[in-house]
Amino acid sequence: MEKYLVVHGPNLNLLGMREPGIYGTMTLQQINEILLAEAAKHNVKLDILQSNNEGEIIDFLHGNRDVDGIIINPAAYSHYSIAIHDAIKAVAIPTVEVHLSNIHSREEFRAKSVTASVCIGQISGFGYYSYILGLYALIQHNRS
């Protein structure tokens, strides 16, 4: 059975109440439940972390190098965290960066992602479905 990590970055624990016009009304728990159900249909196990702390995200990536893929929403860290960039690069595991909103149509600073360059792809703008598309992308990448 394939095993993937799912990493939710800072402030995503407030989904459902945080700027619903941008991030939607689903809670993080609801997103995780949908993602777990979809993964099970494809015989994929998920280990999920949400953290508001850069170091905890890095430690999670470093401590789980025996996985087949990573789905990461670095949230605000995607725009400036060289440390998360380096951690993704160091573990050398196929990684898909996802975002709920279309980061390229928002404030100028959000359009740049320093973490995307070490990922196999980036998906943004489809709400919770960005995570599902990230899962499909990893499955396709690993099974082709």
Short mmCIF file of N, CA, C and O in Angstrom, two decimals:
data_model
loop_
_atom_site.label_atom_id
_atom_site.label_comp_id
_atom_site.label_asym_id
_atom_site.label_seq_id
_atom_site.Cartn_x
_atom_site.Cartn_y
_atom_site.Cartn_z
N MET A 1 0.85 -1.19 0.00
CA MET A 1 0.00 0.00 0.00
C MET A 1 0.89 1.24 0.00
O MET A 1 1.82 1.34 0.80
N GLU A 2 0.59 2.16 -0.90
CA GLU A 2 1.33 3.43 -0.91
C GLU A 2 0.95 4.24 0.32
O GLU A 2 -0.15 4.14 0.83
N LYS A 3 1.91 5.06 0.75
CA LYS A 3 1.69 5.92 1.91
C LYS A 3 2.15 7.32 1.55
O LYS A 3 3.25 7.52 1.04
N TYR A 4 1.28 8.30 1.80
CA TYR A 4 1.57 9.71 1.53
C TYR A 4 1.42 10.53 2.81
O TYR A 4 0.62 10.21 3.68
N LEU A 5 2.19 11.59 2.86
CA LEU A 5 2.02 12.59 3.91
C LEU A 5 1.14 13.71 3.38
O LEU A 5 1.23 14.05 2.20
N VAL A 6 0.33 14.27 4.24
CA VAL A 6 -0.43 15.48 3.93
C VAL A 6 -0.04 16.50 5.00
O VAL A 6 -0.15 16.23 6.19
N VAL A 7 0.45 17.64 4.53
CA VAL A 7 0.90 18.69 5.45
C VAL A 7 0.07 19.94 5.20
O VAL A 7 0.04 20.46 4.08
N HIS A 8 -0.59 20.40 6.25
CA HIS A 8 -1.36 21.65 6.23
C HIS A 8 -0.58 22.68 7.04
O HIS A 8 -0.30 22.45 8.21
N GLY A 9 -0.25 23.80 6.43
CA GLY A 9 0.54 24.82 7.09
C GLY A 9 -0.25 25.74 7.98
O GLY A 9 -1.39 25.46 8.37
N PRO A 10 0.36 26.90 8.31
CA PRO A 10 -0.20 27.79 9.31
C PRO A 10 -1.56 28.36 8.95
O PRO A 10 -1.85 28.62 7.79
N ASN A 11 -2.37 28.49 9.98
CA ASN A 11 -3.70 29.09 9.95
C ASN A 11 -4.77 28.20 9.31
O ASN A 11 -5.94 28.56 9.32
N LEU A 12 -4.37 27.08 8.76
CA LEU A 12 -5.37 26.20 8.13
C LEU A 12 -6.23 25.49 9.16
O LEU A 12 -7.31 24.99 8.84
N ASN A 13 -5.81 25.50 10.41
CA ASN A 13 -6.65 24.97 11.49
C ASN A 13 -7.90 25.82 11.68
O ASN A 13 -8.86 25.38 12.30
N LEU A 14 -7.91 27.03 11.11
CA LEU A 14 -9.07 27.93 11.26
C LEU A 14 -10.00 27.88 10.05
O LEU A 14 -10.91 28.71 9.94
N LEU A 15 -9.79 26.92 9.15
CA LEU A 15 -10.67 26.82 7.99
C LEU A 15 -12.12 26.65 8.44
O LEU A 15 -12.40 26.01 9.45
N GLY A 16 -13.01 27.21 7.66
CA GLY A 16 -14.43 27.18 7.99
C GLY A 16 -14.89 28.49 8.60
O GLY A 16 -16.03 28.89 8.45
N MET A 17 -13.97 29.16 9.30
CA MET A 17 -14.30 30.47 9.87
C MET A 17 -13.36 31.55 9.36
O MET A 17 -13.68 32.72 9.43
N ARG A 18 -12.23 31.17 8.83
CA ARG A 18 -11.23 32.14 8.35
C ARG A 18 -11.53 32.56 6.91
O ARG A 18 -11.46 31.73 6.01
N GLU A 19 -11.87 33.79 6.70
CA GLU A 19 -12.10 34.35 5.38
C GLU A 19 -12.80 33.36 4.44
O GLU A 19 -12.26 32.95 3.43
N PRO A 20 -14.05 33.00 4.75
CA PRO A 20 -14.75 32.00 3.94
C PRO A 20 -14.91 32.40 2.48
O PRO A 20 -15.00 31.52 1.61
N GLY A 21 -14.90 33.69 2.17
CA GLY A 21 -14.99 34.13 0.79
C GLY A 21 -13.76 33.73 -0.03
O GLY A 21 -13.83 33.61 -1.25
N ILE A 22 -12.66 33.51 0.65
CA ILE A 22 -11.41 33.10 -0.02
C ILE A 22 -11.18 31.61 0.15
O ILE A 22 -10.84 30.91 -0.80
N TYR A 23 -11.35 31.10 1.38
CA TYR A 23 -10.96 29.73 1.70
C TYR A 23 -12.12 28.75 1.80
O TYR A 23 -11.91 27.56 2.01
N GLY A 24 -13.35 29.23 1.65
CA GLY A 24 -14.50 28.35 1.72
C GLY A 24 -14.99 28.14 3.13
O GLY A 24 -14.45 28.70 4.09
N THR A 25 -16.02 27.33 3.26
CA THR A 25 -16.65 27.11 4.55
C THR A 25 -16.35 25.74 5.15
O THR A 25 -16.77 25.45 6.26
N MET A 26 -15.63 24.90 4.42
CA MET A 26 -15.28 23.59 4.96
C MET A 26 -14.23 23.73 6.05
O MET A 26 -13.31 24.54 5.94
N THR A 27 -14.36 22.91 7.07
CA THR A 27 -13.34 22.87 8.11
C THR A 27 -12.19 21.97 7.66
O THR A 27 -12.35 21.16 6.72
N LEU A 28 -11.08 22.08 8.35
CA LEU A 28 -9.95 21.22 8.04
C LEU A 28 -10.31 19.76 8.29
O LEU A 28 -9.93 18.88 7.51
N GLN A 29 -11.06 19.49 9.33
CA GLN A 29 -11.50 18.12 9.61
C GLN A 29 -12.32 17.57 8.45
O GLN A 29 -12.14 16.42 8.05
N GLN A 30 -13.22 18.37 7.90
CA GLN A 30 -14.02 17.91 6.76
C GLN A 30 -13.14 17.62 5.54
O GLN A 30 -13.34 16.61 4.86
N ILE A 31 -12.19 18.49 5.29
CA ILE A 31 -11.27 18.27 4.17
C ILE A 31 -10.49 16.98 4.38
O ILE A 31 -10.35 16.15 3.47
N ASN A 32 -9.98 16.78 5.59
CA ASN A 32 -9.22 15.56 5.88
C ASN A 32 -10.08 14.31 5.71
O ASN A 32 -9.60 13.30 5.18
N GLU A 33 -11.32 14.35 6.15
CA GLU A 33 -12.21 13.19 6.01
C GLU A 33 -12.45 12.85 4.54
O GLU A 33 -12.42 11.68 4.15
N ILE A 34 -12.68 13.87 3.71
CA ILE A 34 -12.87 13.65 2.28
C ILE A 34 -11.61 13.08 1.66
O ILE A 34 -11.65 12.13 0.86
N LEU A 35 -10.48 13.63 2.02
CA LEU A 35 -9.20 13.19 1.48
C LEU A 35 -8.89 11.75 1.90
O LEU A 35 -8.44 10.94 1.08
N LEU A 36 -9.13 11.41 3.15
CA LEU A 36 -8.92 10.03 3.63
C LEU A 36 -9.81 9.04 2.89
O LEU A 36 -9.38 7.95 2.52
N ALA A 37 -11.06 9.41 2.68
CA ALA A 37 -11.99 8.53 1.96
C ALA A 37 -11.53 8.33 0.52
O ALA A 37 -11.57 7.20 0.00
N GLU A 38 -11.09 9.38 -0.13
CA GLU A 38 -10.63 9.28 -1.52
C GLU A 38 -9.35 8.45 -1.59
O GLU A 38 -9.18 7.64 -2.49
N ALA A 39 -8.46 8.64 -0.64
CA ALA A 39 -7.22 7.86 -0.61
C ALA A 39 -7.51 6.37 -0.44
O ALA A 39 -6.89 5.53 -1.10
N ALA A 40 -8.46 6.05 0.43
CA ALA A 40 -8.81 4.65 0.66
C ALA A 40 -9.32 3.98 -0.61
O ALA A 40 -9.02 2.80 -0.86
N LYS A 41 -10.06 4.72 -1.44
CA LYS A 41 -10.55 4.17 -2.71
C LYS A 41 -9.40 3.77 -3.63
O LYS A 41 -9.58 2.92 -4.50
N HIS A 42 -8.25 4.40 -3.45
CA HIS A 42 -7.09 4.15 -4.31
C HIS A 42 -5.99 3.37 -3.59
O HIS A 42 -4.86 3.33 -4.06
N ASN A 43 -6.35 2.77 -2.45
CA ASN A 43 -5.41 1.95 -1.68
C ASN A 43 -4.17 2.75 -1.26
O ASN A 43 -3.04 2.27 -1.38
N VAL A 44 -4.40 3.96 -0.78
CA VAL A 44 -3.34 4.84 -0.31
C VAL A 44 -3.61 5.18 1.15
O VAL A 44 -4.73 5.52 1.52
N LYS A 45 -2.58 5.08 1.98
CA LYS A 45 -2.68 5.47 3.38
C LYS A 45 -2.13 6.89 3.51
O LYS A 45 -1.15 7.25 2.88
N LEU A 46 -2.77 7.70 4.36
CA LEU A 46 -2.34 9.07 4.58
C LEU A 46 -1.95 9.28 6.04
O LEU A 46 -2.67 8.82 6.94
N ASP A 47 -0.86 9.99 6.26
CA ASP A 47 -0.51 10.52 7.57
C ASP A 47 -0.63 12.04 7.44
O ASP A 47 -0.02 12.63 6.55
N ILE A 48 -1.41 12.65 8.33
CA ILE A 48 -1.77 14.06 8.19
C ILE A 48 -1.24 14.87 9.36
O ILE A 48 -1.37 14.45 10.52
N LEU A 49 -0.68 16.03 9.03
CA LEU A 49 -0.22 16.99 10.04
C LEU A 49 -0.72 18.37 9.68
O LEU A 49 -0.64 18.78 8.52
N GLN A 50 -1.21 19.09 10.66
CA GLN A 50 -1.44 20.54 10.53
C GLN A 50 -0.56 21.18 11.57
O GLN A 50 -0.55 20.79 12.74
N SER A 51 0.22 22.17 11.15
CA SER A 51 1.06 22.87 12.10
C SER A 51 1.19 24.33 11.73
O SER A 51 1.29 24.69 10.56
N ASN A 52 1.23 25.15 12.76
CA ASN A 52 1.49 26.57 12.60
C ASN A 52 2.98 26.88 12.79
O ASN A 52 3.37 28.04 12.79
N ASN A 53 3.78 25.82 12.95
CA ASN A 53 5.20 25.98 13.25
C ASN A 53 6.08 25.39 12.16
O ASN A 53 6.01 24.20 11.86
N GLU A 54 6.93 26.22 11.59
CA GLU A 54 7.82 25.82 10.51
C GLU A 54 8.68 24.62 10.91
O GLU A 54 8.81 23.66 10.15
N GLY A 55 9.27 24.67 12.08
CA GLY A 55 10.15 23.59 12.53
C GLY A 55 9.43 22.26 12.66
O GLY A 55 9.99 21.20 12.35
N GLU A 56 8.19 22.29 13.13
CA GLU A 56 7.41 21.06 13.26
C GLU A 56 7.13 20.45 11.90
O GLU A 56 7.18 19.22 11.73
N ILE A 57 6.85 21.28 10.90
CA ILE A 57 6.63 20.78 9.54
C ILE A 57 7.91 20.13 9.02
O ILE A 57 7.88 19.02 8.46
N ILE A 58 9.04 20.78 9.22
CA ILE A 58 10.32 20.24 8.76
C ILE A 58 10.62 18.92 9.47
O ILE A 58 11.01 17.94 8.83
N ASP A 59 10.43 18.87 10.77
CA ASP A 59 10.67 17.62 11.52
C ASP A 59 9.76 16.49 11.03
O ASP A 59 10.19 15.33 10.95
N PHE A 60 8.51 16.80 10.70
CA PHE A 60 7.57 15.81 10.17
C PHE A 60 8.07 15.25 8.84
O PHE A 60 8.05 14.05 8.62
N LEU A 61 8.54 16.13 7.96
CA LEU A 61 9.08 15.67 6.67
C LEU A 61 10.33 14.83 6.87
O LEU A 61 10.46 13.75 6.28
N HIS A 62 11.24 15.29 7.71
CA HIS A 62 12.48 14.55 7.97
C HIS A 62 12.20 13.20 8.62
O HIS A 62 12.89 12.22 8.32
N GLY A 63 11.23 13.15 9.50
CA GLY A 63 10.96 11.92 10.27
C GLY A 63 10.10 10.90 9.55
O GLY A 63 9.84 9.82 10.09
N ASN A 64 9.64 11.21 8.35
CA ASN A 64 8.76 10.30 7.61
C ASN A 64 9.24 10.11 6.17
O ASN A 64 8.49 10.26 5.22
N ARG A 65 10.51 9.75 6.03
CA ARG A 65 11.09 9.62 4.70
C ARG A 65 10.76 8.31 4.01
O ARG A 65 11.16 8.08 2.88
N ASP A 66 10.01 7.45 4.68
CA ASP A 66 9.66 6.14 4.12
C ASP A 66 8.32 6.17 3.38
O ASP A 66 7.67 5.15 3.23
N VAL A 67 7.93 7.32 2.89
CA VAL A 67 6.64 7.46 2.20
C VAL A 67 6.85 7.59 0.69
O VAL A 67 7.97 7.81 0.22
N ASP A 68 5.75 7.44 -0.04
CA ASP A 68 5.79 7.46 -1.50
C ASP A 68 5.47 8.84 -2.08
O ASP A 68 5.66 9.05 -3.27
N GLY A 69 4.97 9.75 -1.27
CA GLY A 69 4.62 11.06 -1.78
C GLY A 69 4.19 12.00 -0.67
O GLY A 69 3.88 11.56 0.45
N ILE A 70 4.18 13.28 -1.01
CA ILE A 70 3.78 14.32 -0.06
C ILE A 70 2.83 15.29 -0.76
O ILE A 70 3.10 15.72 -1.88
N ILE A 71 1.74 15.60 -0.09
CA ILE A 71 0.85 16.69 -0.50
C ILE A 71 1.03 17.77 0.56
O ILE A 71 0.81 17.51 1.75
N ILE A 72 1.47 18.94 0.13
CA ILE A 72 1.74 20.00 1.11
C ILE A 72 1.04 21.30 0.72
O ILE A 72 1.09 21.71 -0.44
N ASN A 73 0.36 21.86 1.69
CA ASN A 73 -0.14 23.23 1.57
C ASN A 73 0.67 24.04 2.57
O ASN A 73 0.31 24.12 3.75
N PRO A 74 1.77 24.62 2.11
CA PRO A 74 2.61 25.37 3.04
C PRO A 74 1.98 26.67 3.51
O PRO A 74 2.53 27.34 4.38
N ALA A 75 0.84 27.03 2.91
CA ALA A 75 0.15 28.28 3.25
C ALA A 75 1.15 29.44 3.11
O ALA A 75 1.90 29.47 2.14
N ALA A 76 1.18 30.34 4.07
CA ALA A 76 2.06 31.51 3.95
C ALA A 76 3.53 31.14 3.84
O ALA A 76 4.32 31.86 3.24
N TYR A 77 3.92 29.98 4.38
CA TYR A 77 5.32 29.56 4.28
C TYR A 77 5.77 29.35 2.84
O TYR A 77 6.95 29.43 2.54
N SER A 78 4.84 29.09 1.94
CA SER A 78 5.23 28.87 0.55
C SER A 78 5.88 30.11 -0.05
O SER A 78 6.68 30.01 -0.98
N HIS A 79 5.60 31.27 0.50
CA HIS A 79 6.09 32.52 -0.07
C HIS A 79 7.46 32.94 0.42
O HIS A 79 8.10 33.80 -0.17
N TYR A 80 7.94 32.28 1.51
CA TYR A 80 9.24 32.73 2.03
C TYR A 80 10.06 31.67 2.75
O TYR A 80 11.18 31.95 3.16
N SER A 81 9.56 30.45 2.92
CA SER A 81 10.30 29.49 3.73
C SER A 81 11.32 28.71 2.91
O SER A 81 11.02 27.66 2.33
N ILE A 82 12.52 29.21 2.93
CA ILE A 82 13.63 28.48 2.32
C ILE A 82 13.86 27.18 3.10
O ILE A 82 14.24 26.16 2.53
N ALA A 83 13.60 27.19 4.40
CA ALA A 83 13.79 26.00 5.22
C ALA A 83 12.86 24.86 4.79
O ALA A 83 13.29 23.70 4.70
N ILE A 84 11.60 25.16 4.50
CA ILE A 84 10.69 24.11 4.02
C ILE A 84 11.08 23.70 2.61
O ILE A 84 11.06 22.50 2.27
N HIS A 85 11.46 24.65 1.77
CA HIS A 85 12.00 24.33 0.44
C HIS A 85 13.13 23.31 0.57
O HIS A 85 13.15 22.28 -0.10
N ASP A 86 14.09 23.61 1.45
CA ASP A 86 15.25 22.73 1.61
C ASP A 86 14.87 21.37 2.18
O ASP A 86 15.46 20.35 1.80
N ALA A 87 13.88 21.34 3.06
CA ALA A 87 13.43 20.05 3.62
C ALA A 87 12.79 19.18 2.55
O ALA A 87 13.05 17.97 2.49
N ILE A 88 11.96 19.77 1.70
CA ILE A 88 11.34 19.01 0.62
C ILE A 88 12.42 18.48 -0.32
O ILE A 88 12.41 17.31 -0.72
N LYS A 89 13.36 19.33 -0.64
CA LYS A 89 14.46 18.93 -1.53
C LYS A 89 15.30 17.82 -0.89
O LYS A 89 15.69 16.85 -1.55
N ALA A 90 15.58 17.95 0.40
CA ALA A 90 16.43 16.98 1.11
C ALA A 90 15.82 15.59 1.18
O ALA A 90 16.52 14.59 1.03
N VAL A 91 14.51 15.51 1.40
CA VAL A 91 13.89 14.18 1.53
C VAL A 91 13.70 13.50 0.18
O VAL A 91 13.54 12.29 0.11
N ALA A 92 13.72 14.28 -0.90
CA ALA A 92 13.67 13.75 -2.28
C ALA A 92 12.50 12.79 -2.49
O ALA A 92 12.65 11.70 -3.05
N ILE A 93 11.33 13.21 -2.05
CA ILE A 93 10.10 12.44 -2.20
C ILE A 93 9.19 13.24 -3.13
O ILE A 93 9.06 14.45 -2.95
N PRO A 94 8.53 12.60 -4.10
CA PRO A 94 7.62 13.35 -4.98
C PRO A 94 6.61 14.14 -4.14
O PRO A 94 5.91 13.57 -3.30
N THR A 95 6.56 15.45 -4.39
CA THR A 95 5.73 16.35 -3.59
C THR A 95 4.89 17.22 -4.51
O THR A 95 5.39 17.74 -5.50
N VAL A 96 3.62 17.37 -4.14
CA VAL A 96 2.72 18.28 -4.85
C VAL A 96 2.32 19.38 -3.87
O VAL A 96 1.86 19.09 -2.76
N GLU A 97 2.52 20.62 -4.30
CA GLU A 97 2.09 21.77 -3.50
C GLU A 97 0.67 22.13 -3.88
O GLU A 97 0.35 22.22 -5.07
N VAL A 98 -0.18 22.31 -2.87
CA VAL A 98 -1.58 22.67 -3.14
C VAL A 98 -1.95 23.92 -2.35
O VAL A 98 -1.37 24.21 -1.30
N HIS A 99 -2.90 24.66 -2.91
CA HIS A 99 -3.47 25.83 -2.25
C HIS A 99 -4.97 25.86 -2.51
O HIS A 99 -5.41 25.54 -3.62
N LEU A 100 -5.73 26.25 -1.52
CA LEU A 100 -7.18 26.36 -1.68
C LEU A 100 -7.56 27.48 -2.64
O LEU A 100 -8.41 27.32 -3.50
N SER A 101 -6.92 28.62 -2.47
CA SER A 101 -7.21 29.77 -3.33
C SER A 101 -6.23 29.81 -4.49
O SER A 101 -5.18 29.16 -4.46
N ASN A 102 -6.57 30.61 -5.49
CA ASN A 102 -5.66 30.80 -6.61
C ASN A 102 -4.64 31.86 -6.19
O ASN A 102 -4.93 33.06 -6.25
N ILE A 103 -3.47 31.42 -5.77
CA ILE A 103 -2.47 32.34 -5.25
C ILE A 103 -1.97 33.31 -6.31
O ILE A 103 -1.44 34.36 -5.99
N HIS A 104 -2.17 32.99 -7.59
CA HIS A 104 -1.69 33.84 -8.67
C HIS A 104 -2.66 34.98 -9.00
O HIS A 104 -2.32 35.87 -9.77
N SER A 105 -3.84 34.95 -8.40
CA SER A 105 -4.82 36.01 -8.65
C SER A 105 -5.06 36.87 -7.41
O SER A 105 -5.97 37.68 -7.39
N ARG A 106 -4.21 36.70 -6.41
CA ARG A 106 -4.36 37.47 -5.18
C ARG A 106 -3.26 38.52 -5.07
O ARG A 106 -2.75 38.98 -6.09
N GLU A 107 -2.89 38.90 -3.89
CA GLU A 107 -1.84 39.90 -3.70
C GLU A 107 -0.56 39.43 -4.39
O GLU A 107 -0.28 38.25 -4.46
N GLU A 108 0.21 40.40 -4.85
CA GLU A 108 1.42 40.09 -5.62
C GLU A 108 2.37 39.17 -4.85
O GLU A 108 2.96 38.25 -5.42
N PHE A 109 2.53 39.40 -3.55
CA PHE A 109 3.47 38.58 -2.78
C PHE A 109 3.06 37.11 -2.71
O PHE A 109 3.88 36.23 -2.53
N ARG A 110 1.75 36.83 -2.86
CA ARG A 110 1.29 35.44 -2.80
C ARG A 110 1.56 34.66 -4.09
O ARG A 110 1.53 33.44 -4.10
N ALA A 111 1.80 35.37 -5.18
CA ALA A 111 2.00 34.69 -6.46
C ALA A 111 3.34 33.96 -6.53
O ALA A 111 3.50 33.03 -7.32
N LYS A 112 4.29 34.33 -5.70
CA LYS A 112 5.59 33.67 -5.71
C LYS A 112 5.62 32.58 -4.66
O LYS A 112 5.28 32.80 -3.50
N SER A 113 6.03 31.39 -5.08
CA SER A 113 6.20 30.28 -4.15
C SER A 113 7.64 29.81 -4.22
O SER A 113 8.11 29.38 -5.27
N VAL A 114 8.33 29.88 -3.09
CA VAL A 114 9.71 29.39 -3.05
C VAL A 114 9.75 27.87 -2.88
O VAL A 114 10.79 27.26 -3.13
N THR A 115 8.64 27.27 -2.49
CA THR A 115 8.62 25.82 -2.31
C THR A 115 8.22 25.07 -3.58
O THR A 115 8.58 23.91 -3.75
N ALA A 116 7.53 25.72 -4.48
CA ALA A 116 7.03 25.03 -5.69
C ALA A 116 8.15 24.47 -6.56
O ALA A 116 7.98 23.44 -7.21
N SER A 117 9.30 25.12 -6.57
CA SER A 117 10.38 24.69 -7.46
C SER A 117 10.95 23.32 -7.11
O SER A 117 11.61 22.69 -7.94
N VAL A 118 10.71 22.83 -5.89
CA VAL A 118 11.19 21.50 -5.51
C VAL A 118 10.05 20.47 -5.48
O VAL A 118 10.23 19.36 -4.98
N CYS A 119 8.91 20.86 -6.01
CA CYS A 119 7.75 19.98 -6.09
C CYS A 119 7.57 19.51 -7.54
O CYS A 119 8.03 20.17 -8.47
N ILE A 120 6.88 18.39 -7.71
CA ILE A 120 6.62 17.91 -9.07
C ILE A 120 5.51 18.72 -9.74
O ILE A 120 5.36 18.68 -10.95
N GLY A 121 4.77 19.48 -8.94
CA GLY A 121 3.72 20.33 -9.48
C GLY A 121 3.04 21.13 -8.40
O GLY A 121 3.26 20.90 -7.21
N GLN A 122 2.25 22.09 -8.84
CA GLN A 122 1.50 22.96 -7.93
C GLN A 122 0.06 23.05 -8.44
O GLN A 122 -0.16 23.22 -9.64
N ILE A 123 -0.89 22.92 -7.51
CA ILE A 123 -2.30 23.02 -7.83
C ILE A 123 -2.91 24.07 -6.91
O ILE A 123 -2.76 23.98 -5.69
N SER A 124 -3.60 25.05 -7.50
CA SER A 124 -4.20 26.08 -6.65
C SER A 124 -5.51 26.56 -7.26
O SER A 124 -5.71 26.49 -8.47
N GLY A 125 -6.38 27.01 -6.37
CA GLY A 125 -7.59 27.67 -6.82
C GLY A 125 -8.84 26.82 -6.87
O GLY A 125 -9.89 27.31 -7.28
N PHE A 126 -8.77 25.58 -6.44
CA PHE A 126 -9.93 24.69 -6.54
C PHE A 126 -10.52 24.35 -5.18
O PHE A 126 -11.20 23.34 -5.02
N GLY A 127 -10.26 25.18 -4.19
CA GLY A 127 -10.78 24.91 -2.86
C GLY A 127 -10.27 23.58 -2.34
O GLY A 127 -9.14 23.18 -2.64
N TYR A 128 -11.11 22.88 -1.58
CA TYR A 128 -10.69 21.59 -1.01
C TYR A 128 -10.28 20.62 -2.11
O TYR A 128 -9.46 19.72 -1.89
N TYR A 129 -10.84 20.78 -3.31
CA TYR A 129 -10.56 19.85 -4.40
C TYR A 129 -9.10 19.94 -4.86
O TYR A 129 -8.59 19.01 -5.48
N SER A 130 -8.40 21.01 -4.53
CA SER A 130 -6.96 21.08 -4.83
C SER A 130 -6.23 19.92 -4.17
O SER A 130 -5.29 19.36 -4.75
N TYR A 131 -6.65 19.53 -2.96
CA TYR A 131 -6.03 18.40 -2.28
C TYR A 131 -6.32 17.09 -3.02
O TYR A 131 -5.45 16.24 -3.16
N ILE A 132 -7.55 16.92 -3.48
CA ILE A 132 -7.91 15.70 -4.22
C ILE A 132 -7.10 15.63 -5.52
O ILE A 132 -6.56 14.57 -5.86
N LEU A 133 -6.99 16.75 -6.21
CA LEU A 133 -6.18 16.78 -7.44
C LEU A 133 -4.72 16.48 -7.13
O LEU A 133 -4.04 15.80 -7.92
N GLY A 134 -4.23 16.97 -6.00
CA GLY A 134 -2.86 16.65 -5.59
C GLY A 134 -2.68 15.16 -5.34
O GLY A 134 -1.67 14.56 -5.73
N LEU A 135 -3.67 14.55 -4.71
CA LEU A 135 -3.64 13.10 -4.48
C LEU A 135 -3.62 12.36 -5.82
O LEU A 135 -2.79 11.46 -6.03
N TYR A 136 -4.50 12.72 -6.74
CA TYR A 136 -4.53 12.09 -8.06
C TYR A 136 -3.20 12.27 -8.79
O TYR A 136 -2.73 11.34 -9.45
N ALA A 137 -2.61 13.45 -8.68
CA ALA A 137 -1.34 13.71 -9.35
C ALA A 137 -0.25 12.78 -8.81
O ALA A 137 0.54 12.22 -9.60
N LEU A 138 -0.21 12.60 -7.51
CA LEU A 138 0.81 11.70 -6.93
C LEU A 138 0.56 10.25 -7.33
O LEU A 138 1.50 9.52 -7.66
N ILE A 139 -0.69 9.83 -7.30
CA ILE A 139 -1.02 8.46 -7.71
C ILE A 139 -0.57 8.24 -9.15
O ILE A 139 0.09 7.24 -9.46
N GLN A 140 -0.92 9.16 -10.01
CA GLN A 140 -0.53 9.04 -11.42
C GLN A 140 0.99 9.03 -11.58
O GLN A 140 1.54 8.22 -12.33
N HIS A 141 1.65 9.93 -10.88
CA HIS A 141 3.12 10.01 -10.96
C HIS A 141 3.77 8.72 -10.50
O HIS A 141 4.71 8.21 -11.14
N ASN A 142 3.29 8.16 -9.38
CA ASN A 142 3.91 6.98 -8.80
C ASN A 142 3.56 5.68 -9.51
O ASN A 142 4.31 4.72 -9.45
N ARG A 143 2.43 5.66 -10.19
CA ARG A 143 1.99 4.40 -10.81
C ARG A 143 2.23 4.36 -12.32
O ARG A 143 1.90 3.37 -12.96
N SER A 144 2.79 5.42 -12.88
CA SER A 144 3.03 5.38 -14.33
C SER A 144 4.48 5.12 -14.65
O SER A 144 5.33 5.06 -13.84
#
